[in-house]
Amino acid sequence: MIRIGIYGYGNLGRGVENAIKQNSDMQLVAVFSRRDPAAVKINTPGVAVYRTEDAEKMTDKIDVMIICGGSATDLPEQTPALAKLFNVVDSFDTHAKIPEHFDKVDEAARESKKIAMISVGWDPGMFSLNRLYGGAILPDGKDYTFWGKGVSQGHSDAIRRVEGVADGKQYTVPVESALEAVRSGANPELTTREKHTRECFVVAKDGADRAKIEEEIKNMPNYFADYDTTVNFITQEELNANHGGIPHGGFVIRSGKTGANLENSHIIEYRLKLDSNPEFTASVIVCFARAAARMSSEGMSGCKTVFDVPPAYLSAKSGAELRKELL
Amino acid sequence: MIRIGIYGYGNLGRGVENAIKQNSDMQLVAVFSRRDPAAVKINTPGVAVYRTEDAEKMTDKIDVMIICGGSATDLPEQTPALAKLFNVVDSFDTHAKIPEHFDKVDEAARESKKIAMISVGWDPGMFSLNRLYGGAILPDGKDYTFWGKGVSQGHSDAIRRVEGVADGKQYTVPVESALEAVRSGANPELTTREKHTRECFVVAKDGADRAKIEEEIKNMPNYFADYDTTVNFITQEELNANHGGIPHGGFVIRSGKTGANLENSHIIEYRLKLDSNPEFTASVIVCFARAAARMSSEGMSGCKTVFDVPPAYLSAKSGAELRKELL
């Protein structure tokens, strides 16, 4: 049994809790929260909730700590600190800061001789793996990553900060004609606007100026100005009924050439279509937690990413079973 | 520089030769053939062709030997024999016999302390990897593998053995409605007939009985009887002009559920669309040859499959470059 701790109990933490139940070689042993443990209700009978500061007393009870904090401020502090005590997995997703995060976490994990797996999920994570495999197989080629259709938390937050907006949700939508152009092997150069559109569902406050709200959203720099954006005003009831989920997904496509004169085209396409972004991310994290436990038990240590994990380590099955059933 | 030998120079061997040219850290040093070396013309200036029996004299000149024989009779002999002398990669693709092949090759490679990577390509190979990743992430789910649209060499051969047939080509075609049913998350049970159709292009000999040929193909056990098969009679000129390539591809789809009550569906889809089956297979083999060289230089040995290779080992880029550019 691999004994798991969950550090931070939001959407992702709850997803991890559910995913652990789907893996019979894993067991949730503790949840750590910054909130008052008495106020945190979890879904696993018999498992206690502790304050985050109690984690250090439980190093002998937890094989892998899954850190479910946010990338902006939580993980840059939490992952290096916890890697001094535990094997850890995080889902750090600020792509530009991954090298810096890696170095800090690696130093901590080398010192403690633990495994610290960072940036696990689907992007970074499974999408990164597919960019790596695709580029290694087809060196003469081009990578394309499309996101959606799915809810962007950051863009939904941006909408809700606009004056006169009561609530809102934003979907990132890949442009079908751009996808088709990529799949054709034509290796098109695509602008930001050509790749994705942004679809907003907005609940306006009573008496708010809708034209002004729409204008402000569509021209918001960084978030919307570079995209074709549509704004739909709906009621709070409609928003709750039809836009309550957190779906997401996307595509990683490698388009490359082979042959004596590069005369043959090949398309490798990896697609995700997810009902729940945090639950899928949690499911990826949990199988990499299995790998972290195995790598640690074999004496490895330091910071690792999805690129460093032999795929067989992710599965509960033996090497012989995998070769017989899946190869 | 990783020094590569090619053992067997057919379609796959030529594909490997082309792929080596696309990877600047690799160098072809020798081609081995059962034919008279003087009669074998290769595409790389300055590289010599040797008889297969000369390979054993060149163990100090080759870092990885890529074995390009067939799975039926060549590889079961060649891979264990060559693994005693070299790091090797093969594309053994008789799924049912992989465990047996693994054991024989593993024994040889452990004794010689070499790395022997077997069953590398796309199925087995990249498709297997996607079955493994998908099942590890979504344990409550179902795998679907579809092949095509593409040329099946075995089925084309079967057509050409029918009396009255001068030439022929067979395409395996996935059924679009079955793919859509799988993508819907409905987890359908699909029969052989529901998953693929078979499309045949046949050149009849002068005066042959076409109705009889069609009848015989459609009712051929194992090959066609379990499928909806269409037979199109065309001229040799049409066959040469329109059906000269060796395209292939297919889909691996994992459909799974997550959530406290398994209420959320997720679809992971991996798709290949290949102009040249042997060239793509060769491209996969060549990046796994890089991994074999690295694993060997780190002191590892024994039989390995795609499941055992940390993805970073496939790329010519450093860990830091990969994290910065692709993660």
XYZ file of C-alpha atoms in Angstrom:
654
model
C 0.000 0.000 0.000
C 1.252 3.461 -0.928
C 0.283 5.895 1.821
C -0.751 9.303 0.469
C -1.148 12.668 2.159
C -3.084 15.519 0.548
C -1.759 19.000 1.290
C -4.441 21.574 0.450
C -8.077 20.605 0.053
C -9.719 22.551 -2.788
C -10.994 21.252 -6.159
C -7.700 19.517 -6.902
C -7.379 18.008 -3.421
C -10.901 16.575 -3.655
C -10.038 15.186 -7.096
C -6.967 13.465 -5.649
C -9.078 12.011 -2.847
C -11.481 10.508 -5.408
C -8.661 9.222 -7.612
C -6.988 7.420 -4.685
C -10.209 5.405 -4.238
C -9.880 4.203 -7.848
C -6.425 2.712 -7.190
C -6.420 -0.309 -4.919
C -2.682 -0.083 -4.133
C -3.116 3.381 -2.601
C -4.468 4.665 0.644
C -5.264 8.191 1.833
C -3.830 8.641 5.325
C -4.187 12.365 6.031
C -5.453 15.664 4.655
C -3.689 18.906 5.608
C -5.474 22.238 5.448
C -4.822 25.843 6.376
C -8.428 26.021 7.524
C -9.594 24.860 10.952
C -9.583 21.036 10.624
C -12.924 20.875 12.451
C -14.461 22.897 9.608
C -13.081 20.720 6.782
C -15.374 17.887 5.789
C -13.751 15.236 3.585
C -15.195 12.268 1.674
C -13.100 9.434 3.099
C -14.412 7.880 6.321
C -11.817 7.338 9.026
C -9.232 9.765 7.638
C -8.311 12.764 9.769
C -7.770 16.389 8.749
C -4.737 18.142 10.230
C -3.359 21.663 10.245
C -0.616 22.150 7.656
C 1.943 22.773 10.400
C 1.356 19.259 11.745
C 2.699 17.658 8.557
C 6.281 17.585 9.799
C 5.288 15.238 12.620
C 3.991 12.652 10.159
C 7.008 11.897 7.990
C 6.929 8.214 8.987
C 3.257 7.779 8.079
C 3.208 9.168 4.536
C 4.979 7.732 1.482
C 4.027 10.541 -0.910
C 2.610 13.982 -0.130
C 0.505 15.401 -2.951
C 0.638 19.188 -2.806
C -2.585 20.732 -4.104
C -1.799 24.443 -3.737
C -1.832 27.127 -6.427
C 1.134 27.927 -8.669
C 1.154 31.681 -8.069
C 2.136 31.798 -4.408
C 1.590 28.386 -2.715
C 3.758 25.923 -4.624
C 6.932 28.041 -4.921
C 7.058 27.955 -1.089
C 5.364 24.649 -0.271
C 7.097 22.261 -2.663
C 10.712 23.036 -1.669
C 9.732 23.052 2.016
C 7.828 19.761 1.889
C 10.448 18.087 -0.334
C 12.779 18.337 2.669
C 10.456 15.962 4.520
C 8.524 13.832 2.024
C 8.437 12.425 -1.439
C 6.145 14.979 -3.088
C 4.155 15.606 -6.278
C 2.917 19.018 -7.377
C 1.133 20.444 -10.431
C 3.142 23.674 -10.783
C 1.862 25.122 -14.064
C 3.534 28.494 -14.603
C 5.452 27.309 -17.675
C 7.950 30.190 -17.734
C 8.994 29.612 -14.130
C 9.441 25.832 -14.277
C 13.278 25.943 -14.565
C 13.518 28.150 -11.463
C 11.033 25.998 -9.531
C 12.920 22.862 -10.605
C 16.227 24.176 -9.273
C 14.825 25.138 -5.864
C 12.955 21.854 -5.463
C 15.905 19.812 -6.721
C 18.209 21.298 -4.088
C 15.753 20.434 -1.320
C 15.063 16.915 -2.585
C 18.725 16.058 -3.109
C 19.474 17.081 0.439
C 16.629 15.011 1.885
C 17.195 12.172 -0.612
C 13.506 12.281 -1.536
C 11.757 12.249 -4.918
C 9.993 15.507 -5.810
C 7.895 15.310 -8.958
C 6.852 18.727 -10.270
C 4.488 20.072 -12.934
C 2.347 16.946 -13.164
C -1.059 17.170 -14.825
C -2.050 17.571 -18.450
C -0.393 20.856 -19.473
C 2.249 20.785 -18.143
C 2.144 17.006 -17.994
C 0.608 14.728 -20.607
C 0.709 17.465 -23.265
C 4.407 18.025 -22.524
C 5.067 14.298 -22.877
C 3.369 14.282 -26.244
C 5.400 17.295 -27.395
C 8.536 15.383 -26.359
C 7.610 12.056 -27.982
C 6.428 13.797 -31.156
C 9.558 15.881 -31.544
C 11.872 12.939 -30.839
C 10.139 10.763 -33.444
C 9.767 13.445 -36.115
C 12.664 15.905 -35.758
C 11.768 17.649 -39.026
C 8.402 18.993 -38.021
C 6.329 21.441 -36.091
C 4.400 21.318 -32.798
C 0.911 22.670 -32.334
C -0.923 22.903 -29.029
C -4.601 23.892 -28.943
C -6.612 24.236 -25.740
C -10.323 23.701 -25.207
C -13.107 23.656 -25.516
C -12.861 24.428 -21.835
C -13.269 26.809 -18.959
C -10.355 29.124 -18.269
C -10.358 30.032 -14.592
C -8.106 33.058 -15.147
C -10.272 34.503 -17.904
C -13.481 33.853 -15.957
C -11.954 35.738 -13.010
C -11.032 38.611 -15.355
C -14.640 38.881 -16.562
C -15.935 38.963 -13.015
C -13.688 41.911 -12.186
C -15.365 44.085 -14.882
C -17.661 46.762 -13.445
C -21.320 45.820 -13.674
C -20.652 42.068 -13.903
C -22.310 39.875 -11.264
C -20.926 36.545 -12.509
C -19.355 35.024 -15.589
C -17.643 32.087 -17.230
C -15.209 31.996 -20.140
C -14.595 29.156 -22.593
C -11.460 28.866 -24.696
C -12.419 27.316 -28.040
C -9.977 25.953 -30.644
C -10.742 27.090 -34.202
C -11.827 24.022 -36.185
C -10.431 25.314 -39.508
C -7.021 25.863 -37.898
C -7.065 22.306 -36.532
C -7.941 20.991 -39.986
C -5.127 23.004 -41.582
C -2.657 21.462 -39.113
C -4.003 17.949 -39.674
C -3.555 18.386 -43.438
C 0.228 18.429 -42.954
C 0.532 21.945 -44.419
C 2.476 23.187 -41.330
C 0.707 26.567 -41.289
C 1.969 29.557 -39.292
C -0.981 30.482 -37.079
C -1.535 33.692 -35.154
C -3.073 33.770 -31.688
C -6.343 34.959 -33.224
C -6.375 32.154 -35.779
C -5.932 29.390 -33.213
C -8.540 30.103 -30.530
C -11.721 32.070 -29.946
C -13.045 33.122 -26.544
C -16.691 32.671 -25.588
C -18.004 34.551 -22.542
C -21.219 33.981 -20.617
C -21.915 37.012 -18.470
C -24.508 37.815 -15.803
C -24.916 41.624 -15.662
C -25.915 43.393 -12.488
C -29.340 45.094 -12.512
C -29.175 48.314 -14.496
C -25.589 47.759 -15.680
C -24.572 49.072 -19.122
C -24.260 45.892 -21.171
C -22.707 47.547 -24.208
C -19.999 48.985 -21.994
C -19.361 45.605 -20.315
C -19.054 43.891 -23.696
C -16.717 46.613 -24.950
C -14.535 46.392 -21.885
C -14.248 42.592 -22.018
C -13.452 42.479 -25.738
C -10.694 45.071 -25.434
C -9.066 43.779 -22.265
C -5.326 43.508 -23.015
C -3.590 40.086 -22.632
C -6.866 38.355 -21.841
C -9.193 39.129 -24.777
C -7.879 41.857 -27.119
C -5.860 39.422 -29.280
C -8.812 37.066 -29.802
C -12.181 37.034 -31.500
C -14.348 37.183 -28.421
C -18.105 36.734 -28.139
C -20.033 37.957 -25.109
C -23.405 36.394 -24.264
C -25.524 37.900 -21.520
C -27.510 35.316 -19.592
C -29.282 35.065 -16.241
C -27.647 33.740 -13.088
C -30.045 30.777 -13.271
C -28.881 29.933 -16.800
C -25.246 30.272 -15.755
C -25.753 27.949 -12.818
C -27.748 25.419 -14.827
C -25.630 25.270 -18.005
C -22.163 26.424 -17.056
C -21.540 24.903 -13.645
C -18.925 22.362 -14.736
C -15.178 22.704 -15.256
C -14.677 20.900 -18.582
C -11.461 21.303 -20.522
C -9.173 19.561 -22.952
C -7.232 20.245 -26.102
C -4.895 18.911 -28.731
C -1.155 18.404 -29.185
C -0.310 17.778 -32.810
C 3.107 17.007 -34.275
C 3.286 17.375 -38.030
C 6.510 16.083 -39.522
C 8.226 14.728 -42.621
C 10.373 11.707 -43.405
C 11.995 10.166 -46.464
C 15.105 10.717 -48.564
C 13.598 14.006 -49.788
C 11.227 14.551 -46.847
C 8.445 13.541 -49.214
C 6.238 11.774 -46.652
C 4.027 13.542 -44.103
C 3.011 12.180 -40.727
C 0.539 13.535 -38.192
C 0.635 12.544 -34.512
C -2.388 13.866 -32.649
C -3.071 13.617 -28.919
C -6.466 14.814 -27.772
C -8.088 15.215 -24.366
C -11.805 15.779 -23.812
C -12.389 16.190 -20.092
C -15.599 16.623 -18.115
C -13.640 17.816 -15.098
C -10.288 19.540 -15.413
C -9.315 19.162 -11.718
C -10.379 15.501 -11.530
C -8.377 14.566 -14.606
C -5.356 16.502 -13.338
C -5.732 14.659 -10.028
C -5.862 11.303 -11.828
C -2.590 12.062 -13.616
C -1.009 13.191 -10.342
C -2.023 10.020 -8.518
C -0.373 7.667 -11.004
C 2.798 9.776 -10.919
C 2.659 9.535 -7.112
C 2.888 5.758 -7.576
C 5.992 6.297 -9.722
C 7.471 8.651 -7.095
C 7.043 5.992 -4.409
C 8.723 3.366 -6.596
C 11.593 5.584 -7.657
C 12.194 6.505 -4.018
C 12.121 2.864 -2.921
C 14.780 2.146 -5.560
C 17.032 4.771 -4.024
C 16.556 7.566 -6.545
C 16.223 11.156 -5.372
C 15.977 14.751 -6.585
C 13.488 16.743 -8.604
C 11.842 14.851 -11.464
C 9.302 15.698 -14.134
C 7.049 13.558 -16.321
C 9.994 13.354 -18.752
C 12.051 11.332 -16.262
C 9.555 8.601 -15.403
C 9.714 5.209 -17.162
C 6.049 4.689 -18.142
C 5.915 1.248 -16.503
C 6.356 2.925 -13.092
C 2.936 4.579 -13.480
C 1.010 1.325 -13.529
C 0.093 -0.981 -10.683
C 0.728 -3.919 -13.030
C 4.034 -5.798 -13.214
C 6.376 -5.539 -16.170
C 5.383 -9.016 -17.325
C 1.662 -8.169 -17.116
C 2.179 -4.948 -19.058
C 4.125 -6.697 -21.818
C 1.504 -9.435 -22.103
C -1.606 -7.257 -21.943
C -0.692 -3.871 -23.384
C 2.436 -4.104 -25.548
C 27.972 10.634 -32.053
C 25.931 7.459 -31.709
C 27.213 4.908 -34.221
C 24.423 2.846 -35.770
C 24.474 -0.404 -37.720
C 21.501 -1.543 -39.822
C 20.966 -5.306 -39.962
C 18.673 -6.131 -42.894
C 18.060 -3.684 -45.718
C 14.434 -3.772 -46.880
C 11.733 -1.097 -46.522
C 12.363 -0.743 -42.791
C 16.159 -0.655 -43.152
C 15.912 2.078 -45.778
C 13.574 4.003 -43.463
C 16.120 3.746 -40.644
C 18.838 4.982 -42.985
C 16.751 8.079 -43.836
C 15.819 8.707 -40.204
C 19.472 8.642 -39.094
C 20.128 11.557 -41.482
C 17.456 13.566 -39.647
C 19.285 13.216 -36.305
C 22.564 15.087 -36.091
C 23.831 13.105 -33.086
C 23.692 9.838 -35.047
C 25.807 8.281 -37.703
C 25.282 5.233 -39.896
C 28.472 3.152 -39.883
C 27.502 -0.097 -41.593
C 24.683 -1.971 -43.304
C 24.510 -5.762 -43.063
C 22.680 -7.835 -45.642
C 22.133 -11.479 -46.501
C 22.468 -10.509 -50.154
C 25.786 -10.084 -51.924
C 27.090 -6.714 -50.615
C 28.179 -5.756 -54.128
C 24.534 -5.965 -55.225
C 23.140 -3.800 -52.401
C 22.996 -0.123 -53.236
C 22.404 2.161 -50.243
C 21.676 5.893 -49.991
C 24.494 6.995 -47.692
C 27.771 7.848 -49.411
C 30.887 6.393 -47.808
C 29.097 3.704 -45.806
C 29.927 0.093 -46.609
C 27.620 -2.907 -46.924
C 28.762 -6.115 -45.250
C 27.605 -9.703 -45.128
C 25.576 -10.455 -42.007
C 28.237 -12.897 -40.810
C 30.777 -10.058 -40.665
C 28.827 -8.260 -37.931
C 30.604 -10.070 -35.109
C 33.926 -8.513 -36.186
C 32.544 -4.996 -35.728
C 31.466 -4.938 -32.099
C 33.862 -2.046 -31.328
C 32.556 0.121 -34.183
C 28.800 0.049 -33.510
C 26.992 1.501 -30.487
C 23.533 0.228 -31.456
C 22.557 -2.377 -34.032
C 19.070 -1.836 -35.450
C 17.649 -5.178 -36.557
C 15.280 -4.773 -39.492
C 14.210 -8.376 -40.085
C 10.710 -9.822 -40.078
C 8.894 -11.026 -36.963
C 7.885 -14.423 -38.316
C 11.285 -16.073 -38.660
C 14.114 -13.473 -38.626
C 13.828 -11.669 -35.308
C 13.244 -14.703 -33.042
C 16.725 -15.860 -34.149
C 18.517 -12.581 -34.880
C 17.680 -10.511 -31.811
C 18.899 -12.990 -29.154
C 22.010 -13.738 -31.239
C 22.922 -10.096 -31.854
C 22.093 -9.047 -28.256
C 25.079 -11.166 -27.239
C 27.312 -8.756 -29.179
C 25.613 -5.364 -29.416
C 23.056 -3.028 -27.935
C 20.132 -3.755 -30.247
C 16.667 -2.485 -31.176
C 14.056 -4.546 -32.998
C 10.420 -4.089 -34.037
C 9.131 -7.565 -33.154
C 5.385 -7.240 -33.679
C 3.815 -10.650 -33.075
C 1.902 -9.473 -29.996
C 1.102 -12.935 -28.655
C 4.749 -14.017 -28.706
C 6.256 -10.923 -27.073
C 6.657 -12.496 -23.594
C 8.557 -15.460 -25.054
C 10.719 -13.198 -27.243
C 11.393 -10.954 -24.221
C 12.639 -13.868 -22.126
C 15.028 -15.172 -24.771
C 16.414 -11.711 -25.549
C 16.661 -10.781 -21.874
C 18.801 -13.822 -21.135
C 21.202 -12.942 -23.949
C 21.399 -9.248 -23.065
C 21.946 -9.859 -19.357
C 24.817 -12.156 -20.150
C 26.465 -9.656 -22.526
C 25.511 -6.679 -20.311
C 23.960 -4.964 -23.336
C 20.635 -3.167 -23.781
C 18.181 -4.951 -26.085
C 15.067 -2.929 -26.870
C 12.310 -5.021 -28.451
C 8.944 -4.365 -30.111
C 9.642 -0.729 -30.978
C 7.449 0.998 -33.550
C 3.861 2.205 -33.391
C 1.904 -0.979 -32.610
C 3.592 -2.415 -30.651
C 5.262 0.810 -29.607
C 3.602 4.216 -29.429
C 0.115 2.650 -29.328
C 1.220 0.418 -26.442
C 2.563 3.442 -24.569
C -0.759 5.203 -24.989
C -2.651 2.157 -23.748
C -0.370 2.170 -20.683
C -0.612 5.900 -19.940
C -4.387 5.899 -20.518
C -5.035 2.936 -18.240
C -2.771 4.281 -15.487
C -4.507 7.672 -15.495
C -8.069 6.372 -15.831
C -8.235 2.965 -14.114
C -12.042 2.865 -14.397
C -12.299 2.778 -18.148
C -11.962 0.937 -21.389
C -9.318 0.817 -24.149
C -10.112 0.955 -27.830
C -7.576 0.469 -30.618
C -8.572 1.131 -34.233
C -6.218 0.669 -37.178
C -6.190 2.510 -40.487
C -6.933 3.806 -42.863
C -3.923 1.887 -44.081
C -2.419 -0.875 -46.129
C -2.246 -4.294 -44.505
C 0.631 -6.213 -46.007
C -0.700 -9.559 -44.763
C -4.157 -9.023 -46.245
C -2.703 -7.748 -49.531
C -0.613 -10.907 -49.723
C -3.733 -13.006 -49.046
C -5.561 -11.359 -51.955
C -2.660 -12.012 -54.307
C -2.762 -15.712 -53.490
C -6.360 -16.012 -54.802
C -6.618 -17.796 -58.152
C -7.076 -15.383 -61.047
C -5.593 -12.387 -59.187
C -2.631 -10.650 -60.829
C -2.087 -8.005 -58.139
C -3.935 -6.385 -55.249
C -3.870 -4.093 -52.259
C -5.986 -4.120 -49.111
C -6.880 -1.176 -46.873
C -8.062 -1.583 -43.293
C -10.579 1.183 -42.567
C -11.911 2.136 -39.121
C -15.690 2.604 -39.003
C -16.392 6.295 -38.373
C -19.632 5.648 -36.456
C -17.815 3.269 -34.099
C -15.131 5.894 -33.463
C -17.835 8.447 -32.711
C -19.585 6.068 -30.317
C -16.315 5.579 -28.433
C -15.587 9.319 -28.347
C -19.053 9.923 -26.869
C -17.949 8.182 -23.661
C -20.667 5.517 -24.019
C -18.070 2.691 -23.673
C -19.759 0.512 -26.325
C -18.987 -3.185 -26.777
C -17.919 -3.446 -30.416
C -17.625 -6.580 -32.548
C -14.832 -7.082 -35.074
C -17.274 -6.257 -37.869
C -18.413 -3.051 -36.191
C -14.893 -1.657 -35.761
C -13.265 -2.022 -39.184
C -14.131 -2.571 -42.817
C -11.775 -3.981 -45.460
C -11.394 -2.385 -48.866
C -9.691 -4.376 -51.629
C -8.323 -3.163 -54.959
C -7.785 -6.122 -57.234
C -6.210 -6.573 -60.664
C -7.736 -9.670 -62.286
C -5.823 -11.778 -64.780
C -7.159 -11.797 -68.337
C -10.219 -13.987 -68.571
C -10.429 -14.626 -64.821
C -13.858 -15.101 -63.202
C -14.303 -11.856 -61.236
C -17.420 -12.982 -59.408
C -15.551 -16.031 -58.169
C -12.539 -13.930 -57.060
C -14.805 -11.545 -55.150
C -16.628 -14.439 -53.521
C -13.411 -16.123 -52.497
C -11.892 -12.970 -50.983
C -15.031 -12.048 -49.038
C -15.347 -15.495 -47.509
C -11.691 -16.060 -46.682
C -11.572 -17.172 -43.022
C -9.505 -15.091 -40.532
C -8.658 -12.482 -43.165
C -12.019 -11.258 -44.510
C -14.993 -13.390 -43.432
C -15.531 -11.488 -40.158
C -15.551 -8.084 -41.870
C -17.669 -6.115 -44.300
C -15.382 -6.308 -47.306
C -15.615 -4.448 -50.597
C -13.762 -5.632 -53.693
C -12.974 -3.158 -56.477
C -11.527 -4.419 -59.758
C -9.072 -1.988 -61.317
C -6.293 -2.092 -63.926
C -2.631 -2.628 -63.063
C -1.989 0.966 -64.194
C -4.573 2.297 -61.733
C -3.149 0.160 -58.943
C 0.365 1.434 -59.624
C -0.734 5.050 -59.937
C -3.128 5.300 -56.983
C -2.163 2.541 -54.578
C 1.629 2.515 -54.636
C 2.164 3.954 -51.152
C 2.253 2.263 -47.759
C 0.115 4.633 -45.653
C -1.205 3.555 -42.278
C -2.257 4.861 -38.902
C -4.996 4.442 -36.363
C -6.376 5.430 -32.994
C -5.890 4.469 -29.353
C -8.734 5.774 -27.225
C -9.094 5.488 -23.456
C -12.571 6.275 -22.210
C -12.787 6.520 -18.424
C -14.692 7.938 -15.482
C -13.753 9.885 -12.363
C -15.554 11.495 -9.440
C -17.081 10.391 -6.158
C -19.804 8.580 -8.120
C -17.850 8.180 -11.379
C -20.040 10.934 -12.778
C -17.414 12.559 -15.025
C -16.278 11.161 -18.378
C -12.893 11.690 -19.954
C -11.625 10.754 -23.400
C -7.918 10.402 -24.207
C -7.342 9.938 -27.927
C -4.030 9.260 -29.662
C -4.102 9.275 -33.433
C -1.530 8.548 -36.114
C -1.939 9.432 -39.791
C 1.107 8.160 -41.651
C 2.119 8.504 -45.295
C 4.674 5.730 -44.891
C 4.291 2.965 -42.345
C 7.924 1.737 -42.568
C 9.413 5.237 -42.429
C 7.405 6.172 -39.333
C 8.282 2.877 -37.662
C 11.931 3.576 -38.503
C 11.690 7.064 -36.972
C 10.365 5.620 -33.714
C 13.110 2.982 -33.713
C 15.865 5.534 -34.232
C 14.916 7.657 -31.211
C 14.683 4.515 -29.068
C 18.152 3.587 -30.351
C 19.341 6.871 -28.818
C 17.769 5.804 -25.523
C 19.403 2.368 -25.788
C 22.831 3.978 -26.213
C 22.260 6.211 -23.179
C 20.911 3.454 -20.975
C 23.899 1.296 -21.912
C 26.366 4.102 -21.201
C 24.788 4.441 -17.750
C 25.483 0.783 -17.062
C 21.979 -0.612 -17.530
C 21.493 -3.925 -19.324
C 18.880 -6.520 -20.252
C 15.811 -6.586 -22.452
C 13.741 -3.383 -22.406
C 10.558 -2.231 -24.065
C 9.085 1.213 -24.694
C 7.524 0.923 -21.216
C 10.954 1.036 -19.555
C 12.397 4.126 -21.213
C 12.254 7.515 -19.444
C 10.925 9.778 -22.236
C 13.799 12.279 -21.808
C 16.218 9.583 -23.044
C 14.578 9.704 -26.487
C 15.520 13.290 -27.171
C 18.859 14.764 -28.200
C 18.075 17.748 -25.946
C 19.292 18.047 -22.352
C 16.955 17.788 -19.379
C 17.178 21.540 -18.821
C 16.349 22.280 -22.463
C 13.384 19.912 -22.387
C 11.984 21.478 -19.199
C 12.386 24.995 -20.586
C 11.077 24.350 -24.096
C 8.557 21.512 -23.882
C 7.274 21.103 -20.318
